[in-house]
Amino acid sequence: MNWLKQIFSRRRVYHELSDEIRQHLDEKIEELVAAGMSKKEAIAAARREFGNVTQVERDGREVWRWPSMEDFLSDFRFAARVLRKNPGFTAVAVLTLALGIGANAALFSVIDAVLLRPLPFHDPGGLVAVHSVDLKDANQGGEISYPAFLDWRSRTHSFEAMSVWSTMGFTYTGGEQPESVTGAMVSANLFSLLGVAPALGRSFTPDEDNPANDELPVIVSYEFWQSHFGGDPGVLGRALTLDNQEFSVVGVMPPRFQFPVQRERVEMWITIARDLQGKSALAAQRGVSYLQVIARRKPGVEISQAQSDVLLVQDQLNRQYPENRPRGANINSESDQIAGAMRPVLLILLGAVGFVLLIACANVASLLLARSTVRQREFTLRAALGASRWTIIRQLLTESLLLAMTGGVLGLLLAHWATGALVAMAPQTLARTSEIALDYRVLAFAFLVALVTGVLFGLAPAIQASRFDLNHVLGENGRGSSAERGGVRLRSLLVASQLAIAFVLLTGAGLLLRSFHHLQHVNPGFRADHVLTFLLDVPSHRHPGAQRAIFVQQILQSTRALPGVKSASAVFGLPLSETQSVFTAAEIEGHPVPPSQRPRVGFRIIESDYFHTMGIPLLQGRTFTARDEQGGPPLAIVNETLARQMFKGENPIGHRIKPSISFGESDEAPLREIVGVTADVKSGSIGGKTVPEIYAPQTPTDFIGEMTVVVRTMNDPEALVPAMRSLVSSLDKDLPLRQVKTLDQYVSGSISAPRFDALLLGIFAALAFVLTTIGLYGVISYSVVQRTREMGIRIALGAQPGSISRMVMREGSLLTLSGVGAGLLFSLFAVRLLRGLLFGTGEIDPATFIAVPLLLMAVALVASYIPARRATQVDPIIALRCE
Amino acid sequence: MKNSAQRDLFPGALEMMILRTLKRQPLHGYALVQHIKRTSDDLLQIEEGSLYPALQRLLKEELVKAEWGISSTNRRVRIYKLTAAGAKHLERQVSSFEKMLEGITRVLARGES
């Protein structure tokens, strides 16, 4: 513990040393005086004999120190003092860095959760998503029918295990209120495939894939168990009523377990057995593709091998069942599947935010360069007192690192706030958002970024500052030295690069904003304002047969009577919703087409007031009437696209069309007479293509349980929600309203991803733009200050103010032009990255490519005009007296 | 500065001389340096100041200890004393120095003949 004692007693030791040296000198002087010297001579002689007192004291102290650690500490203390003494400079630098580092940390926390962290399953690398692809229509599907899946599972050899899954909304009755919960229907082996065991109870057994006589099993999430059963272990064996069917709880999953990995929480899992019950069970039909597939590769089997394995089996199936449309197969790793469409966007944004940080670095480096010119005398003095070049570089780097670290800490605070905002506005396609957190990985990332940043912006100015010629600087009074001119050159280079980077970001943001603007002005084909929608899953056992349609009619009639309601209707397959429509094949009477050649069409069932309520114009013929809903010959209304594609100019009214969908007892799909043609609507997404679509009237026989009620209101549609709830509850107390949303919300949800992209890139570009402007202004005005004397001389010699300001402006323009030129070049390459994200505009959008350089040049002009004006106001007398 | 004119001491030489001097009697800094200068008949020109860092090193390694006291000229001074460890260290240093000196002398003598 001796060293510890030494550290604490050090101040005393130093003090004693100084004391002792003073005593020594006194004694010597006294002795010399006694020998006959004058006092003055004696002092000089004593000092001469002794040597450099300061040096001796320092050497003596150094004995007690730990050199590197303490050098660092003293550098650090000194740096802190320097920064404290320049609060303006420090604030600007720290804030700039905080913005840069904070933006990076926030984005990294998203990317880490969404792209980098392995999925929370056993050996996630082996998991793959297997898609069944419609060979005729690559945009559709990915889902498979259960019989086809069973063939895949039994005939392929590349997989250890294969499961189906499909998310669904359940109506859970058993609490005080009917409640809609999100669940998933899965194969019994799913949990063993994922390698996650229940925290309580058991997993499904293999035979639970088959319908049984007793209750079907259900496994619930830990969170559902906590919120609905208070974490009671006695939950096992309890009955759960879902969609009016009883399930028996067999297990509880561990906390935070989530499958499928998606934005919305999944609360419970049942087996495929539910869809195998009854006569025309959904999962028993080879033509009904509605299931997703996840599988685990056998060790050593590559994705490509697995894919050809599945393709081979699918080929056999295509030949075996020619009545179905031919399908292919496609395999992705599960992590790619989940990151999906967000990966390229996030990487582009990461690039953008990295550039913002570079610009921030350049700004701070530029500030430091300016300051190091001012501090030249300080460095020179220190060098004269014996500081080595390395000592000065070390000191300046310590200052930079201190700045960067302070900026980093502040940046993390910003990131904490920004991450919340990011998650809030993230589109649904961004999965795993619940895993986003400022954890140690983000902290480590931010620390590393700050460290690299500090060295990046600090090194060049430090080297620049330490490179001077002692005699020259001291002799020249520190003006116009070569180091200074070098500094100006370096700063100009920095500013030109900043301009180039800002150009690229602004161009990208401009393109995305224009795309978003185009999307916002796409006509969806219906009037989205003032419409409330909600889903009713009408249970068939309480409203059997024809009662279901009558029940919906009752609700609609009561709704129309509510104050503030203009009209109300119902539809199976609301555009832009998750159940946008079902797809089926169709053929026209008299034009037989083999099944595999039939075009795919969207199919909706509507109540007669649907077009009126939605504001979809009728182009030809008539809409359905109340009488059509009583039954009678099957009817259809088609959209414009179908009329154009399938009838090719012929009038479709009066023709009969057969969408391959049958209802009720009959196995044969009916021929439907076309009575009208309506305008197209955007069904899948606002930016997507319109597809051929068929509308059929709801009749007692032609009815699907999941109807979406649409209500057009006079005022705020959301104000109607309580009235609707009590209305539905008064007619059926166990029926919850699901997915209560306005039509406007569906529209804006459909463009939430482009909005997210445009907004983020826009923010980053704006940051880059502002920082660059500040940088440019700083460089120009600094160079004016540097040249005050020159300006003074010029004015004294009769230069006109105009020529002086022109000279300064020329400097600014030169910088701007070179930066903008370089930016233009880079942009031409960089915009290619955005190819997949654009809508309604090309990569080389003339408006963007004209606006961005104009904007940058205009701002640059202003940024150099202010200093230029100041230059003309230089008073020659003062400027020259400065010497 | 007359560093260039100074006959350089090898590392540790000053320390060795300090220890040797203190072995005879405890002294304070000024007396110590005067003694060394006098004994060497001013052959060794030592900057007086250079004594102090050397003393600090010896203090840190606990080869000497110091106490404040009153000098013969009635001054408050720090008097240095050899410790047991210091005595042992001196012995080792002197013997290794003597070996080195003998080696050097032999080489020099061989060179003359």
mmCIF file of N, CA and C in Angstrom, chain A residues 559-659:
data_model
loop_
_atom_site.group_PDB
_atom_site.id
_atom_site.type_symbol
_atom_site.label_atom_id
_atom_site.label_comp_id
_atom_site.label_asym_id
_atom_site.label_seq_id
_atom_site.Cartn_x
_atom_site.Cartn_y
_atom_site.Cartn_z
ATOM 1 N N THR A 559 -77.753 1.253 -37.507
ATOM 2 C CA THR A 559 -76.673 2.219 -37.676
ATOM 3 C C THR A 559 -77.151 3.425 -38.477
ATOM 4 N N ARG A 560 -77.870 3.157 -39.550
ATOM 5 C CA ARG A 560 -78.355 4.260 -40.396
ATOM 6 C C ARG A 560 -79.249 5.204 -39.606
ATOM 7 N N ALA A 561 -79.886 4.666 -38.565
ATOM 8 C CA ALA A 561 -80.793 5.496 -37.762
ATOM 9 C C ALA A 561 -80.049 6.349 -36.740
ATOM 10 N N LEU A 562 -78.738 6.067 -36.544
ATOM 11 C CA LEU A 562 -77.966 6.842 -35.559
ATOM 12 C C LEU A 562 -77.786 8.274 -36.055
ATOM 13 N N PRO A 563 -77.803 9.262 -35.128
ATOM 14 C CA PRO A 563 -77.548 10.637 -35.559
ATOM 15 C C PRO A 563 -76.122 10.786 -36.074
ATOM 16 N N GLY A 564 -75.941 11.561 -37.116
ATOM 17 C CA GLY A 564 -74.602 11.821 -37.645
ATOM 18 C C GLY A 564 -74.158 10.787 -38.669
ATOM 19 N N VAL A 565 -74.996 9.786 -38.959
ATOM 20 C CA VAL A 565 -74.618 8.768 -39.948
ATOM 21 C C VAL A 565 -75.275 9.107 -41.276
ATOM 22 N N LYS A 566 -74.447 9.167 -42.339
ATOM 23 C CA LYS A 566 -74.997 9.433 -43.663
ATOM 24 C C LYS A 566 -75.467 8.153 -44.322
ATOM 25 N N SER A 567 -74.584 7.168 -44.311
ATOM 26 C CA SER A 567 -74.963 5.889 -44.890
ATOM 27 C C SER A 567 -74.098 4.810 -44.265
ATOM 28 N N ALA A 568 -74.509 3.558 -44.429
ATOM 29 C CA ALA A 568 -73.754 2.459 -43.842
ATOM 30 C C ALA A 568 -73.905 1.238 -44.736
ATOM 31 N N SER A 569 -72.844 0.443 -44.776
ATOM 32 C CA SER A 569 -72.912 -0.772 -45.577
ATOM 33 C C SER A 569 -71.902 -1.762 -45.015
ATOM 34 N N ALA A 570 -71.758 -2.903 -45.696
ATOM 35 C CA ALA A 570 -70.811 -3.898 -45.213
ATOM 36 C C ALA A 570 -70.158 -4.576 -46.398
ATOM 37 N N VAL A 571 -68.932 -5.060 -46.165
ATOM 38 C CA VAL A 571 -68.184 -5.684 -47.251
ATOM 39 C C VAL A 571 -67.330 -6.808 -46.682
ATOM 40 N N PHE A 572 -67.196 -7.882 -47.453
ATOM 41 C CA PHE A 572 -66.179 -8.858 -47.122
ATOM 42 C C PHE A 572 -64.980 -8.530 -48.004
ATOM 43 N N GLY A 573 -63.907 -8.058 -47.380
ATOM 44 C CA GLY A 573 -62.725 -7.714 -48.160
ATOM 45 C C GLY A 573 -62.571 -6.222 -48.334
ATOM 46 N N LEU A 574 -62.383 -5.488 -47.224
ATOM 47 C CA LEU A 574 -62.211 -4.041 -47.307
ATOM 48 C C LEU A 574 -60.863 -3.707 -47.956
ATOM 49 N N PRO A 575 -60.858 -2.818 -48.967
ATOM 50 C CA PRO A 575 -59.582 -2.442 -49.605
ATOM 51 C C PRO A 575 -58.577 -1.924 -48.572
ATOM 52 N N LEU A 576 -57.308 -2.220 -48.773
ATOM 53 C CA LEU A 576 -56.176 -1.771 -47.951
ATOM 54 C C LEU A 576 -56.164 -2.382 -46.551
ATOM 55 N N SER A 577 -57.173 -3.200 -46.219
ATOM 56 C CA SER A 577 -57.130 -3.864 -44.924
ATOM 57 C C SER A 577 -56.427 -5.211 -45.103
ATOM 58 N N GLU A 578 -56.220 -5.915 -43.970
ATOM 59 C CA GLU A 578 -55.523 -7.199 -44.086
ATOM 60 C C GLU A 578 -56.346 -8.200 -44.889
ATOM 61 N N THR A 579 -57.656 -8.112 -44.740
ATOM 62 C CA THR A 579 -58.516 -9.010 -45.527
ATOM 63 C C THR A 579 -59.006 -8.250 -46.747
ATOM 64 N N GLN A 580 -58.047 -7.765 -47.562
ATOM 65 C CA GLN A 580 -58.423 -6.888 -48.673
ATOM 66 C C GLN A 580 -59.411 -7.554 -49.627
ATOM 67 N N SER A 581 -59.261 -8.833 -49.899
ATOM 68 C CA SER A 581 -60.219 -9.573 -50.724
ATOM 69 C C SER A 581 -59.663 -10.979 -50.850
ATOM 70 N N VAL A 582 -60.471 -11.894 -51.351
ATOM 71 C CA VAL A 582 -59.903 -13.209 -51.666
ATOM 72 C C VAL A 582 -59.589 -13.234 -53.147
ATOM 73 N N PHE A 583 -58.591 -13.987 -53.492
ATOM 74 C CA PHE A 583 -58.259 -14.115 -54.898
ATOM 75 C C PHE A 583 -58.737 -15.468 -55.402
ATOM 76 N N THR A 584 -59.229 -15.453 -56.605
ATOM 77 C CA THR A 584 -59.728 -16.694 -57.170
ATOM 78 C C THR A 584 -59.530 -16.619 -58.683
ATOM 79 N N ALA A 585 -59.715 -17.740 -59.344
ATOM 80 C CA ALA A 585 -59.627 -17.744 -60.796
ATOM 81 C C ALA A 585 -61.015 -17.469 -61.360
ATOM 82 N N ALA A 586 -61.090 -16.893 -62.577
ATOM 83 C CA ALA A 586 -62.401 -16.611 -63.164
ATOM 84 C C ALA A 586 -62.376 -16.923 -64.654
ATOM 85 N N GLU A 587 -63.553 -17.312 -65.171
ATOM 86 C CA GLU A 587 -63.669 -17.453 -66.625
ATOM 87 C C GLU A 587 -65.018 -16.919 -67.072
ATOM 88 N N ILE A 588 -65.075 -16.528 -68.359
ATOM 89 C CA ILE A 588 -66.305 -15.954 -68.897
ATOM 90 C C ILE A 588 -67.084 -17.064 -69.603
ATOM 91 N N GLU A 589 -68.368 -17.018 -69.430
ATOM 92 C CA GLU A 589 -69.217 -18.029 -70.084
ATOM 93 C C GLU A 589 -68.997 -17.974 -71.589
ATOM 94 N N GLY A 590 -68.822 -19.127 -72.186
ATOM 95 C CA GLY A 590 -68.626 -19.174 -73.634
ATOM 96 C C GLY A 590 -67.168 -19.057 -74.041
ATOM 97 N N HIS A 591 -66.280 -18.767 -73.092
ATOM 98 C CA HIS A 591 -64.841 -18.722 -73.400
ATOM 99 C C HIS A 591 -64.090 -19.635 -72.448
ATOM 100 N N PRO A 592 -64.274 -20.939 -72.588
ATOM 101 C CA PRO A 592 -63.640 -21.853 -71.630
ATOM 102 C C PRO A 592 -62.113 -21.757 -71.689
ATOM 103 N N VAL A 593 -61.521 -21.786 -70.525
ATOM 104 C CA VAL A 593 -60.062 -21.687 -70.408
ATOM 105 C C VAL A 593 -59.628 -22.797 -69.451
ATOM 106 N N PRO A 594 -58.573 -23.521 -69.766
ATOM 107 C CA PRO A 594 -58.112 -24.541 -68.808
ATOM 108 C C PRO A 594 -57.774 -23.878 -67.466
ATOM 109 N N PRO A 595 -58.024 -24.596 -66.354
ATOM 110 C CA PRO A 595 -57.909 -23.980 -65.024
ATOM 111 C C PRO A 595 -56.596 -23.249 -64.808
ATOM 112 N N SER A 596 -55.501 -23.829 -65.289
ATOM 113 C CA SER A 596 -54.221 -23.214 -64.990
ATOM 114 C C SER A 596 -54.011 -21.918 -65.762
ATOM 115 N N GLN A 597 -54.848 -21.651 -66.794
ATOM 116 C CA GLN A 597 -54.686 -20.453 -67.607
ATOM 117 C C GLN A 597 -55.618 -19.314 -67.163
ATOM 118 N N ARG A 598 -56.553 -19.615 -66.249
ATOM 119 C CA ARG A 598 -57.551 -18.600 -65.895
ATOM 120 C C ARG A 598 -56.907 -17.433 -65.144
ATOM 121 N N PRO A 599 -57.362 -16.217 -65.446
ATOM 122 C CA PRO A 599 -56.785 -15.061 -64.740
ATOM 123 C C PRO A 599 -57.231 -15.044 -63.280
ATOM 124 N N ARG A 600 -56.350 -14.478 -62.436
ATOM 125 C CA ARG A 600 -56.699 -14.322 -61.028
ATOM 126 C C ARG A 600 -57.492 -13.040 -60.859
ATOM 127 N N VAL A 601 -58.542 -13.118 -60.108
ATOM 128 C CA VAL A 601 -59.332 -11.914 -59.850
ATOM 129 C C VAL A 601 -59.583 -11.783 -58.360
ATOM 130 N N GLY A 602 -59.746 -10.528 -57.911
ATOM 131 C CA GLY A 602 -60.142 -10.295 -56.531
ATOM 132 C C GLY A 602 -61.650 -10.472 -56.418
ATOM 133 N N PHE A 603 -62.120 -10.986 -55.289
ATOM 134 C CA PHE A 603 -63.545 -11.256 -55.139
ATOM 135 C C PHE A 603 -64.042 -10.659 -53.832
ATOM 136 N N ARG A 604 -65.109 -9.867 -53.889
ATOM 137 C CA ARG A 604 -65.667 -9.262 -52.677
ATOM 138 C C ARG A 604 -67.155 -9.543 -52.610
ATOM 139 N N ILE A 605 -67.658 -9.651 -51.402
ATOM 140 C CA ILE A 605 -69.104 -9.703 -51.208
ATOM 141 C C ILE A 605 -69.511 -8.395 -50.554
ATOM 142 N N ILE A 606 -70.547 -7.763 -51.115
ATOM 143 C CA ILE A 606 -70.914 -6.452 -50.591
ATOM 144 C C ILE A 606 -72.404 -6.375 -50.286
ATOM 145 N N GLU A 607 -72.716 -5.464 -49.408
ATOM 146 C CA GLU A 607 -74.103 -5.138 -49.140
ATOM 147 C C GLU A 607 -74.484 -4.048 -50.154
ATOM 148 N N SER A 608 -75.775 -3.893 -50.453
ATOM 149 C CA SER A 608 -76.173 -3.111 -51.634
ATOM 150 C C SER A 608 -75.756 -1.632 -51.571
ATOM 151 N N ASP A 609 -75.580 -1.069 -50.374
ATOM 152 C CA ASP A 609 -75.252 0.355 -50.297
ATOM 153 C C ASP A 609 -73.737 0.612 -50.301
ATOM 154 N N TYR A 610 -72.954 -0.425 -50.613
ATOM 155 C CA TYR A 610 -71.492 -0.331 -50.478
ATOM 156 C C TYR A 610 -70.882 0.769 -51.356
ATOM 157 N N PHE A 611 -71.190 0.764 -52.654
ATOM 158 C CA PHE A 611 -70.552 1.736 -53.567
ATOM 159 C C PHE A 611 -70.896 3.161 -53.167
ATOM 160 N N HIS A 612 -72.159 3.341 -52.764
ATOM 161 C CA HIS A 612 -72.604 4.667 -52.349
ATOM 162 C C HIS A 612 -71.843 5.123 -51.098
ATOM 163 N N THR A 613 -71.754 4.228 -50.098
ATOM 164 C CA THR A 613 -71.086 4.595 -48.852
ATOM 165 C C THR A 613 -69.601 4.870 -49.067
ATOM 166 N N MET A 614 -68.968 4.062 -49.904
ATOM 167 C CA MET A 614 -67.527 4.219 -50.121
ATOM 168 C C MET A 614 -67.219 5.341 -51.105
ATOM 169 N N GLY A 615 -68.240 5.775 -51.847
ATOM 170 C CA GLY A 615 -67.990 6.808 -52.848
ATOM 171 C C GLY A 615 -67.247 6.262 -54.061
ATOM 172 N N ILE A 616 -67.566 5.023 -54.440
ATOM 173 C CA ILE A 616 -66.963 4.434 -55.640
ATOM 174 C C ILE A 616 -67.937 4.643 -56.791
ATOM 175 N N PRO A 617 -67.502 5.365 -57.841
ATOM 176 C CA PRO A 617 -68.456 5.659 -58.921
ATOM 177 C C PRO A 617 -68.819 4.431 -59.758
ATOM 178 N N LEU A 618 -70.078 4.370 -60.117
ATOM 179 C CA LEU A 618 -70.558 3.329 -61.036
ATOM 180 C C LEU A 618 -70.383 3.856 -62.448
ATOM 181 N N LEU A 619 -69.777 3.064 -63.316
ATOM 182 C CA LEU A 619 -69.498 3.551 -64.667
ATOM 183 C C LEU A 619 -70.566 3.116 -65.666
ATOM 184 N N GLN A 620 -71.119 1.939 -65.444
ATOM 185 C CA GLN A 620 -72.073 1.387 -66.415
ATOM 186 C C GLN A 620 -73.053 0.528 -65.659
ATOM 187 N N GLY A 621 -74.259 0.357 -66.191
ATOM 188 C CA GLY A 621 -75.232 -0.570 -65.604
ATOM 189 C C GLY A 621 -75.768 -0.070 -64.285
ATOM 190 N N ARG A 622 -75.982 -1.019 -63.352
ATOM 191 C CA ARG A 622 -76.620 -0.648 -62.096
ATOM 192 C C ARG A 622 -75.872 -1.269 -60.920
ATOM 193 N N THR A 623 -76.185 -0.802 -59.699
ATOM 194 C CA THR A 623 -75.640 -1.447 -58.506
ATOM 195 C C THR A 623 -76.642 -2.491 -58.036
ATOM 196 N N PHE A 624 -76.286 -3.208 -56.967
ATOM 197 C CA PHE A 624 -77.202 -4.205 -56.425
ATOM 198 C C PHE A 624 -78.310 -3.504 -55.662
ATOM 199 N N THR A 625 -79.470 -4.157 -55.582
ATOM 200 C CA THR A 625 -80.592 -3.595 -54.823
ATOM 201 C C THR A 625 -80.927 -4.533 -53.683
ATOM 202 N N ALA A 626 -81.798 -4.054 -52.829
ATOM 203 C CA ALA A 626 -82.221 -4.873 -51.699
ATOM 204 C C ALA A 626 -82.842 -6.169 -52.211
ATOM 205 N N ARG A 627 -83.504 -6.093 -53.401
ATOM 206 C CA ARG A 627 -84.150 -7.299 -53.895
ATOM 207 C C ARG A 627 -83.106 -8.351 -54.284
ATOM 208 N N ASP A 628 -81.944 -7.888 -54.812
ATOM 209 C CA ASP A 628 -80.884 -8.843 -55.183
ATOM 210 C C ASP A 628 -80.423 -9.639 -53.972
ATOM 211 N N GLU A 629 -80.593 -9.040 -52.777
ATOM 212 C CA GLU A 629 -80.092 -9.696 -51.575
ATOM 213 C C GLU A 629 -81.038 -10.778 -51.069
ATOM 214 N N GLN A 630 -82.217 -10.846 -51.662
ATOM 215 C CA GLN A 630 -83.150 -11.877 -51.232
ATOM 216 C C GLN A 630 -82.765 -13.240 -51.805
ATOM 217 N N GLY A 631 -81.918 -13.257 -52.815
ATOM 218 C CA GLY A 631 -81.603 -14.525 -53.499
ATOM 219 C C GLY A 631 -81.900 -14.324 -54.971
ATOM 220 N N GLY A 632 -82.165 -15.396 -55.678
ATOM 221 C CA GLY A 632 -82.438 -15.266 -57.098
ATOM 222 C C GLY A 632 -81.199 -15.570 -57.908
ATOM 223 N N PRO A 633 -81.213 -15.251 -59.192
ATOM 224 C CA PRO A 633 -80.057 -15.599 -60.039
ATOM 225 C C PRO A 633 -78.810 -14.873 -59.561
ATOM 226 N N PRO A 634 -77.659 -15.566 -59.506
ATOM 227 C CA PRO A 634 -76.419 -14.948 -59.016
ATOM 228 C C PRO A 634 -75.976 -13.791 -59.905
ATOM 229 N N LEU A 635 -75.568 -12.693 -59.280
ATOM 230 C CA LEU A 635 -75.185 -11.492 -60.013
ATOM 231 C C LEU A 635 -73.735 -11.112 -59.707
ATOM 232 N N ALA A 636 -73.207 -10.222 -60.536
ATOM 233 C CA ALA A 636 -71.856 -9.714 -60.301
ATOM 234 C C ALA A 636 -71.744 -8.299 -60.831
ATOM 235 N N ILE A 637 -70.896 -7.501 -60.194
ATOM 236 C CA ILE A 637 -70.468 -6.219 -60.747
ATOM 237 C C ILE A 637 -68.953 -6.325 -60.888
ATOM 238 N N VAL A 638 -68.405 -5.861 -61.994
ATOM 239 C CA VAL A 638 -66.960 -5.992 -62.198
ATOM 240 C C VAL A 638 -66.326 -4.612 -62.201
ATOM 241 N N ASN A 639 -65.012 -4.559 -61.983
ATOM 242 C CA ASN A 639 -64.359 -3.256 -62.041
ATOM 243 C C ASN A 639 -63.845 -3.004 -63.445
ATOM 244 N N GLU A 640 -63.423 -1.783 -63.666
ATOM 245 C CA GLU A 640 -62.995 -1.324 -64.979
ATOM 246 C C GLU A 640 -61.859 -2.179 -65.533
ATOM 247 N N THR A 641 -60.902 -2.488 -64.648
ATOM 248 C CA THR A 641 -59.745 -3.268 -65.099
ATOM 249 C C THR A 641 -60.187 -4.625 -65.625
ATOM 250 N N LEU A 642 -61.139 -5.275 -64.914
ATOM 251 C CA LEU A 642 -61.602 -6.585 -65.386
ATOM 252 C C LEU A 642 -62.297 -6.440 -66.732
ATOM 253 N N ALA A 643 -63.161 -5.399 -66.830
ATOM 254 C CA ALA A 643 -63.884 -5.183 -68.081
ATOM 255 C C ALA A 643 -62.898 -5.011 -69.228
ATOM 256 N N ARG A 644 -61.825 -4.249 -68.974
ATOM 257 C CA ARG A 644 -60.869 -3.981 -70.037
ATOM 258 C C ARG A 644 -60.056 -5.226 -70.377
ATOM 259 N N GLN A 645 -59.585 -5.930 -69.322
ATOM 260 C CA GLN A 645 -58.681 -7.055 -69.576
ATOM 261 C C GLN A 645 -59.411 -8.277 -70.126
ATOM 262 N N MET A 646 -60.625 -8.566 -69.598
ATOM 263 C CA MET A 646 -61.267 -9.813 -69.998
ATOM 264 C C MET A 646 -62.259 -9.635 -71.140
ATOM 265 N N PHE A 647 -62.780 -8.405 -71.318
ATOM 266 C CA PHE A 647 -63.760 -8.214 -72.389
ATOM 267 C C PHE A 647 -63.197 -7.426 -73.556
ATOM 268 N N LYS A 648 -62.066 -6.819 -73.383
ATOM 269 C CA LYS A 648 -61.338 -6.165 -74.476
ATOM 270 C C LYS A 648 -62.236 -5.278 -75.338
ATOM 271 N N GLY A 649 -62.900 -4.325 -74.705
ATOM 272 C CA GLY A 649 -63.697 -3.363 -75.467
ATOM 273 C C GLY A 649 -65.154 -3.744 -75.605
ATOM 274 N N GLU A 650 -65.466 -5.002 -75.446
ATOM 275 C CA GLU A 650 -66.863 -5.437 -75.523
ATOM 276 C C GLU A 650 -67.607 -4.967 -74.269
ATOM 277 N N ASN A 651 -68.885 -4.721 -74.377
ATOM 278 C CA ASN A 651 -69.656 -4.335 -73.197
ATOM 279 C C ASN A 651 -69.911 -5.567 -72.327
ATOM 280 N N PRO A 652 -69.407 -5.567 -71.097
ATOM 281 C CA PRO A 652 -69.536 -6.787 -70.284
ATOM 282 C C PRO A 652 -70.935 -7.007 -69.726
ATOM 283 N N ILE A 653 -71.780 -5.976 -69.758
ATOM 284 C CA ILE A 653 -73.085 -6.108 -69.105
ATOM 285 C C ILE A 653 -73.945 -7.118 -69.848
ATOM 286 N N GLY A 654 -74.527 -8.029 -69.061
ATOM 287 C CA GLY A 654 -75.340 -9.079 -69.659
ATOM 288 C C GLY A 654 -74.578 -10.383 -69.820
ATOM 289 N N HIS A 655 -73.235 -10.282 -69.912
ATOM 290 C CA HIS A 655 -72.439 -11.512 -69.977
ATOM 291 C C HIS A 655 -72.441 -12.190 -68.626
ATOM 292 N N ARG A 656 -72.063 -13.464 -68.623
ATOM 293 C CA ARG A 656 -71.982 -14.155 -67.333
ATOM 294 C C ARG A 656 -70.535 -14.573 -67.064
ATOM 295 N N ILE A 657 -70.137 -14.452 -65.826
ATOM 296 C CA ILE A 657 -68.749 -14.729 -65.435
ATOM 297 C C ILE A 657 -68.776 -15.707 -64.281
ATOM 298 N N LYS A 658 -67.721 -16.546 -64.211
ATOM 299 C CA LYS A 658 -67.701 -17.551 -63.150
ATOM 300 C C LYS A 658 -66.419 -17.463 -62.322
ATOM 301 N N PRO A 659 -66.465 -16.722 -61.195
ATOM 302 C CA PRO A 659 -65.351 -16.795 -60.256
ATOM 303 C C PRO A 659 -65.440 -18.126 -59.502
#
